[in-house]
Every structure is written in structure tokens, then in C-alpha cells.
Short mmCIF file of C-alpha atoms and ligand atoms in Angstrom, two decimals:
data_model
loop_
_atom_site.label_atom_id
_atom_site.label_comp_id
_atom_site.label_asym_id
_atom_site.label_seq_id
_atom_site.Cartn_x
_atom_site.Cartn_y
_atom_site.Cartn_z
CA MET A 284 1.06 -16.44 18.45
CA VAL A 285 2.63 -13.10 19.40
CA PHE A 286 0.48 -11.55 22.18
CA PRO A 287 -1.16 -9.12 21.74
CA LYS A 288 -1.70 -10.33 18.20
CA ARG A 289 0.10 -8.43 15.47
CA ASP A 290 -1.52 -7.78 12.11
CA PHE A 291 0.27 -6.75 8.95
CA VAL A 292 -2.16 -4.50 7.13
CA SER A 293 0.07 -1.57 6.19
CA ILE A 294 3.81 -1.51 5.63
CA ASP A 295 3.75 0.94 8.53
CA ASP A 296 2.76 -1.88 10.90
CA LEU A 297 6.38 -3.08 10.98
CA SER A 298 9.33 -0.99 12.16
CA ASN A 299 12.48 -0.71 10.05
CA PRO A 300 14.44 -2.90 12.51
CA GLU A 301 11.68 -5.53 12.29
CA ILE A 302 11.84 -5.49 8.49
CA LEU A 303 15.61 -5.88 8.53
CA ALA A 304 15.34 -8.70 11.09
CA LEU A 305 12.83 -10.43 8.80
CA PHE A 306 15.40 -10.18 5.97
CA THR A 307 17.98 -11.93 8.15
CA ALA A 308 15.48 -14.66 9.03
CA ALA A 309 14.49 -14.98 5.37
CA ASP A 310 18.14 -15.51 4.45
CA GLU A 311 18.20 -18.49 6.81
CA PHE A 312 15.01 -19.95 5.36
CA HIS A 313 16.29 -19.28 1.86
CA GLY A 314 19.52 -21.10 2.60
CA ASP A 315 17.68 -24.28 3.52
CA LEU A 316 14.08 -24.18 2.25
CA ARG A 317 13.40 -27.77 3.36
CA GLY A 318 15.11 -27.44 6.71
CA PHE A 319 12.32 -25.80 8.72
CA ALA A 320 9.53 -28.31 8.29
CA THR A 321 8.57 -28.28 11.98
CA GLN A 322 8.83 -24.53 12.60
CA CYS A 323 5.05 -23.96 12.44
CA SER A 324 3.75 -27.51 12.60
CA GLY A 325 0.21 -27.71 13.93
CA SER A 326 -0.70 -24.23 12.70
CA ILE A 327 -3.19 -23.55 9.93
CA LEU A 328 -3.14 -20.65 7.50
CA ALA A 329 -6.34 -19.51 5.77
CA THR A 330 -5.95 -17.73 2.45
CA LEU A 331 -9.07 -15.74 1.58
CA PHE A 332 -8.64 -14.27 -1.88
CA PHE A 333 -11.60 -12.28 -3.14
CA GLU A 334 -9.54 -10.95 -6.07
CA ALA A 335 -7.36 -12.79 -8.59
CA SER A 336 -3.90 -13.91 -7.52
CA THR A 337 -1.20 -16.35 -8.55
CA ARG A 338 2.07 -15.46 -6.82
CA THR A 339 0.84 -13.98 -3.59
CA ARG A 340 -1.52 -16.79 -2.67
CA LEU A 341 0.69 -19.62 -3.86
CA SER A 342 3.84 -18.23 -2.25
CA PHE A 343 2.01 -17.82 1.07
CA GLU A 344 0.69 -21.36 0.83
CA SER A 345 4.09 -22.70 -0.16
CA ALA A 346 5.72 -20.79 2.71
CA MET A 347 3.27 -22.24 5.23
CA LEU A 348 3.70 -25.78 3.91
CA ARG A 349 7.49 -25.41 4.03
CA LEU A 350 7.17 -24.38 7.68
CA GLY A 351 5.24 -27.58 8.39
CA GLY A 352 1.84 -25.93 8.76
CA GLY A 353 -1.42 -26.56 6.93
CA VAL A 354 -3.41 -24.40 4.57
CA ILE A 355 -7.11 -23.87 3.92
CA SER A 356 -8.20 -21.62 1.12
CA ALA A 357 -11.18 -19.80 -0.36
CA THR A 358 -10.26 -18.18 -3.60
CA GLU A 359 -13.29 -16.64 -5.22
CA GLY A 360 -16.00 -14.45 -3.81
CA ALA A 361 -18.39 -16.52 -5.91
CA SER A 362 -17.46 -19.78 -4.14
CA THR A 363 -17.82 -18.38 -0.62
CA SER A 364 -20.72 -17.05 1.35
CA ALA A 365 -19.68 -13.53 0.36
CA SER A 366 -21.81 -14.20 -2.73
CA LYS A 367 -24.77 -14.90 -0.43
CA GLY A 368 -24.27 -11.54 1.24
CA GLU A 369 -22.11 -12.57 4.20
CA SER A 370 -20.08 -9.69 5.57
CA LEU A 371 -16.32 -9.71 5.75
CA ALA A 372 -16.56 -9.35 9.53
CA ASP A 373 -18.58 -12.55 9.89
CA THR A 374 -16.35 -14.44 7.48
CA VAL A 375 -13.14 -13.65 9.34
CA ARG A 376 -14.75 -14.18 12.75
CA VAL A 377 -15.64 -17.70 11.69
CA VAL A 378 -12.40 -18.52 9.88
CA GLY A 379 -10.30 -17.00 12.64
CA GLY A 380 -12.41 -18.69 15.30
CA LYS A 381 -11.34 -22.30 15.18
CA TYR A 382 -10.54 -22.89 11.53
CA ALA A 383 -7.22 -21.10 11.19
CA ASP A 384 -4.43 -19.47 13.23
CA LEU A 385 -3.68 -16.75 10.71
CA ILE A 386 -5.58 -15.18 7.82
CA VAL A 387 -4.17 -13.80 4.58
CA LEU A 388 -6.78 -11.65 2.86
CA ARG A 389 -7.06 -10.07 -0.58
CA HIS A 390 -10.11 -7.90 -1.10
CA ARG A 391 -11.30 -5.27 -3.53
CA ASP A 392 -12.30 -2.64 -0.95
CA GLU A 393 -9.69 -0.21 0.33
CA GLY A 394 -9.26 -0.70 4.05
CA ALA A 395 -10.89 -4.16 4.03
CA ALA A 396 -7.88 -5.79 5.68
CA ARG A 397 -8.09 -3.32 8.58
CA VAL A 398 -11.73 -4.26 9.07
CA ALA A 399 -10.80 -7.95 9.01
CA ALA A 400 -8.03 -7.36 11.54
CA ARG A 401 -10.55 -5.73 13.90
CA TYR A 402 -12.93 -8.69 13.78
CA ALA A 403 -10.60 -11.69 13.54
CA GLU A 404 -9.14 -13.20 16.69
CA VAL A 405 -6.04 -14.24 14.78
CA PRO A 406 -3.45 -12.13 12.94
CA VAL A 407 -4.52 -10.80 9.55
CA ILE A 408 -2.11 -10.15 6.70
CA ASN A 409 -3.15 -7.79 3.92
CA ALA A 410 -2.45 -9.39 0.55
CA GLY A 411 -3.82 -6.34 -1.28
CA ASP A 412 -6.87 -4.20 -0.47
CA GLY A 413 -8.08 -2.56 -3.67
CA ALA A 414 -5.66 0.11 -4.83
CA HIS A 415 -4.60 0.91 -1.27
CA GLU A 416 -1.65 -1.20 -0.06
CA HIS A 417 0.12 -4.50 -0.65
CA PRO A 418 2.68 -4.63 2.14
CA THR A 419 3.92 -8.19 1.69
CA GLN A 420 4.80 -7.49 -1.95
CA THR A 421 6.82 -4.61 -0.54
CA LEU A 422 8.66 -7.03 1.74
CA CYS A 423 9.56 -9.10 -1.36
CA ASP A 424 10.63 -5.98 -3.25
CA LEU A 425 12.70 -4.52 -0.44
CA TYR A 426 14.28 -7.85 0.40
CA THR A 427 15.30 -8.38 -3.24
CA LEU A 428 16.68 -4.87 -3.59
CA TRP A 429 18.51 -5.10 -0.27
CA LYS A 430 20.14 -8.38 -1.31
CA GLU A 431 21.16 -6.88 -4.65
CA LYS A 432 22.44 -3.53 -3.44
CA GLY A 433 23.41 -4.37 0.15
CA LYS A 434 21.46 -1.35 1.44
CA LEU A 435 18.33 0.70 0.91
CA GLN A 436 19.41 4.08 2.21
CA GLY A 437 20.41 6.54 -0.49
CA LEU A 438 19.22 4.40 -3.40
CA GLU A 439 17.68 6.26 -6.34
CA VAL A 440 14.49 4.44 -7.30
CA LEU A 441 12.21 5.35 -10.16
CA LEU A 442 8.58 4.22 -9.82
CA ALA A 443 6.78 4.07 -13.12
CA GLY A 444 3.54 3.22 -14.88
CA ASP A 445 0.12 3.16 -13.26
CA LEU A 446 0.92 4.89 -9.99
CA LYS A 447 -2.71 5.60 -9.19
CA TYR A 448 -4.08 2.12 -8.84
CA SER A 449 -0.91 0.08 -8.22
CA ARG A 450 -1.12 -0.76 -4.54
CA THR A 451 2.38 -2.23 -4.73
CA ILE A 452 3.70 1.26 -5.55
CA HIS A 453 2.01 2.85 -2.56
CA SER A 454 3.40 0.46 0.06
CA LEU A 455 6.81 0.44 -1.60
CA ALA A 456 7.04 4.22 -1.74
CA TYR A 457 6.28 4.47 1.98
CA ALA A 458 8.87 1.87 2.87
CA LEU A 459 11.59 3.25 0.61
CA ALA A 460 11.05 6.73 2.01
CA ARG A 461 11.30 5.43 5.55
CA PHE A 462 14.56 3.65 4.73
CA GLY A 463 15.96 6.86 3.25
CA ALA A 464 15.86 6.01 -0.45
CA ASN A 465 15.14 8.75 -3.02
CA LEU A 466 12.10 8.29 -5.20
CA VAL A 467 11.17 9.63 -8.58
CA PHE A 468 7.60 9.05 -9.66
CA ARG A 469 7.03 8.73 -13.40
CA PRO A 470 3.32 8.14 -13.88
CA PHE A 471 1.60 7.15 -17.05
CA PRO A 472 -0.46 10.26 -17.93
CA GLY A 473 -3.78 10.22 -16.12
CA LEU A 474 -2.61 7.65 -13.60
CA GLU A 475 -0.62 9.89 -11.29
CA ILE A 476 0.11 8.95 -7.73
CA PRO A 477 -2.85 9.85 -5.49
CA GLU A 478 -2.63 12.98 -3.42
CA SER A 479 -3.42 10.88 -0.33
CA VAL A 480 -0.20 8.92 -0.89
CA LEU A 481 1.95 12.03 -1.35
CA VAL A 482 0.48 13.63 1.73
CA ARG A 483 1.09 10.51 3.79
CA LEU A 484 4.64 10.23 2.47
CA GLU A 485 5.33 13.68 3.83
CA ARG A 486 3.42 13.38 7.06
CA ASP A 487 4.21 9.86 8.21
CA PHE A 488 7.39 8.97 6.40
CA ASP A 489 9.26 12.27 6.62
CA ALA A 490 9.69 12.51 2.87
CA SER A 491 10.07 15.89 1.30
CA VAL A 492 8.08 15.81 -1.92
CA ARG A 493 8.98 18.08 -4.84
CA ARG A 494 6.88 18.42 -7.95
CA ALA A 495 8.49 18.93 -11.33
CA ARG A 496 7.71 18.56 -14.98
CA VAL A 497 9.58 16.25 -17.28
CA GLY A 498 12.81 18.01 -18.20
CA GLU A 499 12.94 19.95 -14.96
CA ILE A 500 14.15 17.40 -12.49
CA LYS A 501 17.88 17.73 -12.91
CA GLY A 502 19.31 19.28 -9.80
CA LEU A 503 16.18 18.73 -7.74
CA GLY A 504 17.47 15.43 -6.48
CA ALA A 505 19.87 16.69 -3.86
CA GLY A 506 18.33 16.54 -0.42
CA LYS A 507 14.91 15.51 -1.70
CA ASP A 508 13.35 12.20 -0.83
CA ALA A 509 10.66 12.10 -3.46
CA ILE A 510 10.23 13.88 -6.75
CA TYR A 511 6.85 13.80 -8.33
CA VAL A 512 7.14 14.29 -12.04
CA THR A 513 4.14 15.64 -13.88
CA PRO A 514 3.96 14.08 -17.30
CA HIS A 515 3.08 16.52 -20.04
CA MET A 516 3.28 14.47 -23.20
CA PRO A 517 0.45 12.01 -23.57
CA HIS A 518 2.52 9.18 -24.95
CA GLN A 519 5.08 6.75 -23.73
CA ASN A 520 8.14 8.85 -24.44
CA SER A 521 7.20 11.25 -21.72
CA LEU A 522 7.99 8.52 -19.25
CA PHE A 523 11.42 7.50 -20.31
CA THR A 524 13.20 9.28 -23.10
CA ARG A 525 14.21 12.26 -21.02
CA ILE A 526 15.92 9.94 -18.60
CA ASP A 527 18.36 9.23 -21.40
CA ASP A 528 19.11 12.92 -21.44
CA SER A 529 20.73 12.39 -18.07
CA GLU A 530 18.16 14.01 -15.90
CA LEU A 531 19.28 11.67 -13.19
CA ASP A 532 22.93 10.86 -12.74
CA ARG A 533 22.19 7.40 -11.48
CA ILE A 534 19.19 5.10 -11.25
CA ASP A 535 19.58 2.14 -8.94
CA ALA A 536 16.24 0.60 -9.76
CA ILE A 537 13.23 1.11 -11.97
CA TYR A 538 10.05 -0.36 -10.58
CA MET A 539 7.55 -0.83 -13.39
CA THR A 540 3.88 -1.67 -12.98
CA ARG A 541 1.17 -2.85 -15.31
CA LEU A 542 -1.91 -0.84 -16.17
CA GLN A 543 -4.42 -1.85 -13.49
CA ARG A 544 -7.17 -2.21 -16.08
CA GLU A 545 -9.61 -3.77 -13.69
CA ARG A 546 -9.66 -0.61 -11.56
CA LEU A 547 -9.95 2.05 -14.27
CA GLU A 548 -13.04 4.16 -13.99
CA GLY A 549 -15.11 6.17 -16.45
CA ASP A 550 -12.95 7.62 -19.21
CA GLU A 551 -9.65 6.82 -17.51
CA ASP A 552 -8.40 4.74 -20.38
CA PRO A 553 -8.65 7.21 -23.24
CA THR A 554 -5.36 6.22 -24.81
CA GLY A 555 -5.83 2.46 -24.64
CA ARG A 556 -3.07 0.01 -24.00
CA ARG A 557 -1.24 0.92 -27.22
CA ASP A 558 0.41 3.83 -25.48
CA TYR A 559 1.39 2.17 -22.28
CA PRO A 560 5.19 1.98 -22.21
CA THR A 561 7.33 -1.10 -22.67
CA LEU A 562 10.80 -1.25 -21.18
CA ALA A 563 13.38 -2.84 -23.45
CA PRO A 564 17.14 -3.38 -23.04
CA GLN A 565 17.99 -0.92 -25.83
CA GLN A 566 16.61 1.93 -23.68
CA PHE A 567 19.12 1.07 -20.98
CA ARG A 568 22.41 0.98 -22.85
CA GLY A 569 24.18 3.98 -21.33
CA LYS A 570 26.83 3.68 -18.66
CA ARG A 571 24.43 5.21 -16.16
CA PHE A 572 22.19 2.17 -16.47
CA ARG A 573 24.92 -0.39 -15.91
CA ASP A 574 23.78 -0.99 -12.34
CA THR A 575 20.09 -0.22 -12.82
CA ARG A 576 17.86 -3.05 -11.68
CA ILE A 577 14.55 -3.63 -13.46
CA MET A 578 11.80 -4.58 -11.04
CA HIS A 579 8.13 -5.51 -11.43
CA PRO A 580 5.71 -7.15 -9.00
CA LEU A 581 4.29 -9.30 -11.84
CA PRO A 582 2.06 -10.21 -13.56
CA ARG A 583 3.72 -8.53 -16.54
CA VAL A 584 1.47 -7.79 -19.44
CA ASP A 585 3.55 -5.86 -22.01
CA GLU A 586 5.41 -3.34 -19.86
CA ILE A 587 8.72 -5.18 -19.96
CA SER A 588 10.02 -6.72 -23.14
CA TYR A 589 10.75 -10.44 -23.00
CA ASP A 590 14.19 -9.47 -24.34
CA PHE A 591 14.97 -8.24 -20.84
CA ASP A 592 14.44 -11.59 -19.17
CA ASP A 593 18.00 -12.87 -19.59
CA ASP A 594 19.56 -9.54 -18.74
CA PRO A 595 21.33 -9.74 -15.37
CA ARG A 596 19.70 -6.43 -14.40
CA ALA A 597 16.20 -7.95 -14.58
CA LEU A 598 15.04 -8.76 -11.05
CA TYR A 599 11.36 -9.57 -11.41
CA PHE A 600 11.54 -13.35 -11.31
CA ARG A 601 13.93 -13.10 -8.37
CA GLN A 602 11.38 -10.89 -6.54
CA ALA A 603 8.76 -13.60 -7.06
CA ALA A 604 11.10 -16.39 -5.91
CA LEU A 605 12.18 -14.54 -2.78
CA GLY A 606 8.51 -14.16 -1.90
CA VAL A 607 8.64 -17.62 -0.35
CA PRO A 608 11.46 -17.17 2.22
CA ILE A 609 10.37 -13.65 3.20
CA ARG A 610 6.79 -14.85 3.68
CA MET A 611 8.09 -17.80 5.71
CA ALA A 612 9.79 -15.28 8.00
CA LEU A 613 6.63 -13.18 8.29
CA LEU A 614 4.38 -16.17 9.02
CA ALA A 615 6.77 -17.58 11.64
CA PHE A 616 6.98 -14.16 13.28
CA LEU A 617 3.22 -13.58 13.44
CA LEU A 618 2.62 -17.13 14.66
CA GLY A 619 5.13 -16.55 17.46
CA THR A 620 7.72 -19.16 16.46
CA LEU A 621 10.29 -16.59 15.39
CA GLU A 622 11.47 -13.83 17.70
CA LEU A 623 12.93 -10.78 16.08
CA GLY A 624 14.31 -9.21 19.26
CA VAL A 625 14.17 -5.64 17.93
CA PRO A 626 11.90 -2.68 18.75
CA ALA A 627 8.39 -2.94 17.34
CA GLN A 628 6.62 -0.14 15.51
CA GLU A 629 5.26 2.58 17.80
CA PRO A 630 1.45 2.78 17.81
CA GLU A 631 -0.02 5.64 15.78
CA GLU A 632 -0.57 8.90 17.63
CA GLY A 633 -3.66 11.10 17.58
CA VAL A 634 -7.19 11.05 18.95
CA VAL A 635 -9.55 8.59 17.28
CA TYR A 636 -12.88 9.99 16.09
CA ARG A 637 -15.68 7.52 15.47
CA SER A 638 -19.27 8.28 14.67
CA ALA A 639 -22.10 6.47 12.95
CA VAL A 640 -23.69 9.80 12.00
CA GLY A 641 -22.24 12.66 10.01
CA LEU A 642 -18.88 12.64 8.33
CA ARG A 643 -18.03 9.79 5.99
CA CYS A 644 -14.84 8.96 4.14
CA LYS A 645 -14.76 10.69 0.75
CA ASN A 646 -13.00 7.81 -0.97
CA PRO A 647 -15.72 6.01 -2.94
CA ARG A 648 -13.64 2.82 -2.86
CA CYS A 649 -13.21 2.88 0.93
CA VAL A 650 -14.60 -0.15 2.75
CA THR A 651 -16.73 2.20 4.87
CA ASN A 652 -18.65 3.09 1.70
CA ALA A 653 -19.14 -0.51 0.53
CA ALA A 654 -22.76 -1.61 0.79
CA ALA A 655 -21.82 -5.12 1.97
CA GLU A 656 -19.83 -3.71 4.90
CA HIS A 657 -22.50 -1.24 6.10
CA TYR A 658 -21.87 -2.20 9.75
CA VAL A 659 -18.39 -0.59 9.73
CA ILE A 660 -18.61 2.68 11.62
CA PRO A 661 -16.58 5.45 9.94
CA GLU A 662 -13.46 6.11 11.96
CA PHE A 663 -10.79 8.77 11.61
CA ARG A 664 -7.60 9.74 13.34
CA GLU A 665 -7.31 13.41 14.15
CA LEU A 666 -4.19 14.81 12.52
CA ARG A 667 -4.98 18.36 13.61
CA SER A 668 -7.76 19.58 15.85
CA ALA A 669 -8.02 23.28 15.01
CA PRO A 670 -9.37 23.45 12.39
CA PRO A 671 -9.93 19.71 12.26
CA LEU A 672 -8.09 17.52 9.79
CA LEU A 673 -8.95 13.83 9.92
CA ARG A 674 -7.62 10.72 8.26
CA CYS A 675 -9.73 7.64 7.58
CA SER A 676 -8.48 4.76 9.77
CA PHE A 677 -9.20 2.30 6.98
CA CYS A 678 -8.06 3.82 3.66
CA ASP A 679 -5.95 6.82 4.82
CA TRP A 680 -7.82 9.47 2.84
CA GLU A 681 -7.82 12.84 4.58
CA VAL A 682 -10.81 15.08 5.07
CA GLU A 683 -11.39 18.54 6.56
CA PRO A 684 -14.96 18.57 7.88
CA GLU A 685 -16.77 21.84 7.13
CA LEU A 686 -19.04 21.80 10.16
CA THR A 687 -18.72 20.81 13.79
CA GLY A 688 -21.68 20.05 16.04
CA HIS A 689 -21.92 19.75 19.81
CA ALA A 690 -23.03 16.20 20.73
CA GLN A 691 -25.29 17.43 23.57
CA SER A 692 -26.60 20.86 22.60
CA ARG A 693 -26.74 19.79 18.93
CA ARG A 694 -25.66 23.29 17.92
CA LEU A 695 -23.75 23.57 14.69
CA HIS A 696 -20.73 25.75 13.82
CA ARG A 697 -18.30 26.22 10.97
CA SER A 698 -15.33 24.06 11.90
CA ASN A 699 -12.92 26.99 11.97
CA ALA A 700 -15.19 29.20 14.13
CA ALA A 701 -14.08 29.95 17.68
CA GLU A 702 -17.24 28.26 19.09
CA ALA A 703 -16.41 25.03 17.28
CA LEU A 704 -12.83 25.03 18.47
CA ARG A 705 -14.02 25.40 22.07
CA ILE A 706 -15.98 22.10 21.93
CA LEU A 707 -14.09 19.31 23.68
CA PRO A 708 -12.84 16.70 21.20
CA GLN A 709 -14.98 13.94 22.75
CA ARG A 710 -18.14 16.09 22.31
CA ARG A 711 -17.55 16.97 18.66
CA VAL A 712 -19.59 15.57 15.80
CA TYR A 713 -18.29 16.42 12.34
CA PHE A 714 -20.27 17.01 9.17
CA GLU A 715 -19.52 17.62 5.53
CA SER A 716 -22.61 19.73 4.81
CA GLU A 717 -25.54 21.40 6.48
CA GLY A 718 -27.92 18.92 4.87
CA GLN A 719 -26.05 16.05 6.49
CA ALA A 720 -26.14 17.80 9.88
CA VAL A 721 -29.85 18.58 9.68
CA GLU A 722 -30.58 14.97 8.80
CA ALA A 723 -28.79 13.93 11.99
CA GLY A 724 -30.80 16.41 14.08
CA PHE A 725 -28.12 19.12 14.36
CA GLY A 726 -28.64 22.80 13.59
CA ASN A 727 -29.17 26.19 15.11
CA PRO A 728 -32.54 27.44 16.28
C1 LIG B 154 0.29 -7.20 -7.81
C2 LIG B 154 -1.07 -6.94 -7.16
O1 LIG B 154 -1.88 -7.85 -7.03
O2 LIG B 154 -1.26 -5.81 -6.75
N1 LIG B 154 0.52 -8.56 -8.02
C3 LIG B 154 1.19 -9.27 -7.07
O3 LIG B 154 0.70 -9.48 -5.99
N2 LIG B 154 2.44 -9.65 -7.34
C4 LIG B 154 0.54 -6.37 -9.02
C5 LIG B 154 -0.46 -6.39 -10.13
O4 LIG B 154 -1.46 -7.09 -10.10
O5 LIG B 154 -0.21 -5.65 -11.09
#
């Protein structure tokens, strides 16, 4: 194992040089899939999948078996002690104790993989945490695109479909921005990319995000890393027809996603699946689309016509196939049998704020708000101290706490008041409301 252990929870846990070095290693594995059968012999991988999966779990298991290791697997919440009320922390402590040398986890709560990484002794790989991130799918996507195009920098990539709940989109957008690709977001109406993702793209990945309406994006591309297109026609044409009107001079890849039906909430599906777009070869006849690659993490439902499957521009089955060698490279790296010899990712900067009372993450799907994981203490990284701006360490949602209390005097101030700003960071206790502060015993006489 690499010491100290490395986890892969967010795409931001690997540096660009590490990702490129993994591609080189994956090429070697890909060239001789049966030739590395002792690389990880003696090691055991545990796949804990509390949400449905075909490709991710099986390609991880195949990768581990091809490296000569063993695999143990729990695939349904219902068949594990999670259904008896066991916490994620206890599960991974046990599995990562003596059962396995590495854990791959898929879980419905956003930030769950970070919690697992904190409690497991062994490296944890995030195979999808709710709608948050799916960094190993991003490795497959980037690796495939890099092999096809020979580079990532400067590529024009259009991300389309359900951008709100597709975790694959979020991790991919971060990575593409960091490698210097240009992004255009084309959401299905009502399923726009979350604000938390756009903010993080700008803050952590140096992307400059421009917002435009369909029909307005021509000319915005130059010098911009990401264009966020607001759809204004509630039907499928708003996504694609204007592209034919040469809004973009070139599209290197279109990354399509399915409607994440299982995550829709309330009245989020007013239009029904009828209106969700389907990509078909006849939409991509122009010269500008000659080199456009059609990508999809799969499973496909109806978003890409089967007529596309034999088109040389269709990459989705290739993405799935390359999942094995790239995951072999990742497993070998985290188990310490593959050295990358390049600089690792710098640790995140900023003071960490942690408190069992007061401020909570505002994301209802965050693991810190899940009843089963009530032991997880809310934790935030301070992005700005005056006035305070905090980001949840688990799901990355940002929050500006209204009130700041003094841990000893228990006096309460508006967060932007001079008195609040004078409190030393380690003495601050943040609150969202006066009611919350009073409940915790804070207030002014
Ligand atoms: C994706 C996922 O689980 O997020 N699937 C995958 O891992 N290839 C995409 C999806 O389910 O739509």
C-alpha cells in the first residue's frame, strides 16, 4: 500500500501528472491484459455497492482478478447489515480491518465515500456517491478521449442531458477544466448543472464560467473555459438544433447522460421521458461533426439511437472496455505495486471548521444529514473568513453562516459584524439562525 494511504474520492484527489501517468500504465495493461497476473497477488478488493451497478463493479472486479488479486463483494444494502441499521463507518472499519486491502464503495448519500475514507484503514475508491462525484468513470472517459484525440487541452466538449443528478458529469467537468478543455453545458430543462458545481469549477479548477441562452453562445467561446447555456425551450430541440446553426465552430466530443430518474424529486419530471432527447446520426451530418465523438457513461436508456452504434464516432462501448485497464492502473497504484513517479496532488488549503452544534450542511442529500450516519460531525473548509464562507468537506456545498458565536462567552453576533470578525477562528461557532443558536445555549443577555 502507498503510505500514507491514498483514497480516490474526488477527481481532485489525483494531480494531472498522476492521471496522465495512470494513462501510460493503463496502456501497458491494455496491451497485455493477461500479462500482469502477479502484480497484486495476495491482495483482496472489497466492492461494497449500495446502489445498482453493472460496469463499474464488474470492471473493478475484473481488473483486480487480472492483477492476480481476489475479490469479495456485497452488492445490495438489503443483503448487508446496513439493512439492520449498521452505519457506514462500522461497515468499512470491519471490511477494511482484516477482510480487504482496498474498498470500492457506491452509496446513495453525497459525501459517503469521504466518510468511508475517514474510517477505513485501507484506501477507499468512490464508485459514485449519490449525485456528487464518480471519479473513476471520469478516468475511463478522459483516458478514452485522450487516446482518441491525443490530448485534452483545448478540446471543445459539450456536456448534455441531466446535468443536475449525473455525478459522471460533475467529476468530468472538473477534470476537463483542469486539463484546459472548453466546456459547454447543455442541460435538459429543469436539470441544470448545480450552482455548487459551477462555483467549484471557478474556485478550484480555474475555469471561467459564462452564462448564455441558446442562440447566444457564438463568440463567447474564445478564452472561456466553460459556457453554461440556459435552455429556454422546454423540449428536446432546445438542446441540439441550434448547434446545427453553427453556434460552435467545432465540437470534439458530446458527452450525453441519461435522465437520472431514481434521483428526481417532487415535480422534477413534469415533461416525462417523452421529451428527453435522443442523439441520432442524422443530427451529426455536417462537416463540423466529422470528428465529433459521441460519449456516454452507460447505461443508455434512449438518449442515443442504436443507429449510432456502428458509427466510428461512437465511443461509449470503448469507454466501458477501457474501464478495465485504467482501473487496473488505479488499483495497482493505490495498493503500492505501481509507482507513478510524478508529483502528487497538493493537499487542500484552508482552515477546517468542525462542530457538532450549530451550522449544518444545507444539502439535504449530504451524508451529514442522513439519519443512518448521525455520528458524522459536520465539517467545513473555510474558503473565506470575513465574512465567513464555508464549504462542506463531504459534499462540497457552500454556506455563508448568518451568525457567529464565541465558544467561551457564548455571545452571538451577525457574521459580518466587526465583533464577529474579531473572534479567533478556533473560537468561532457558526449558526444559520437565532433559533439554532439559542438551542445550543448561545445568545446575548
Ligand atoms: C453511471 C453512474 O452510475 O453514475 N454509470 C456508470 O457507472 N457507468 C451513469 C448512470 O447511471 O447514468
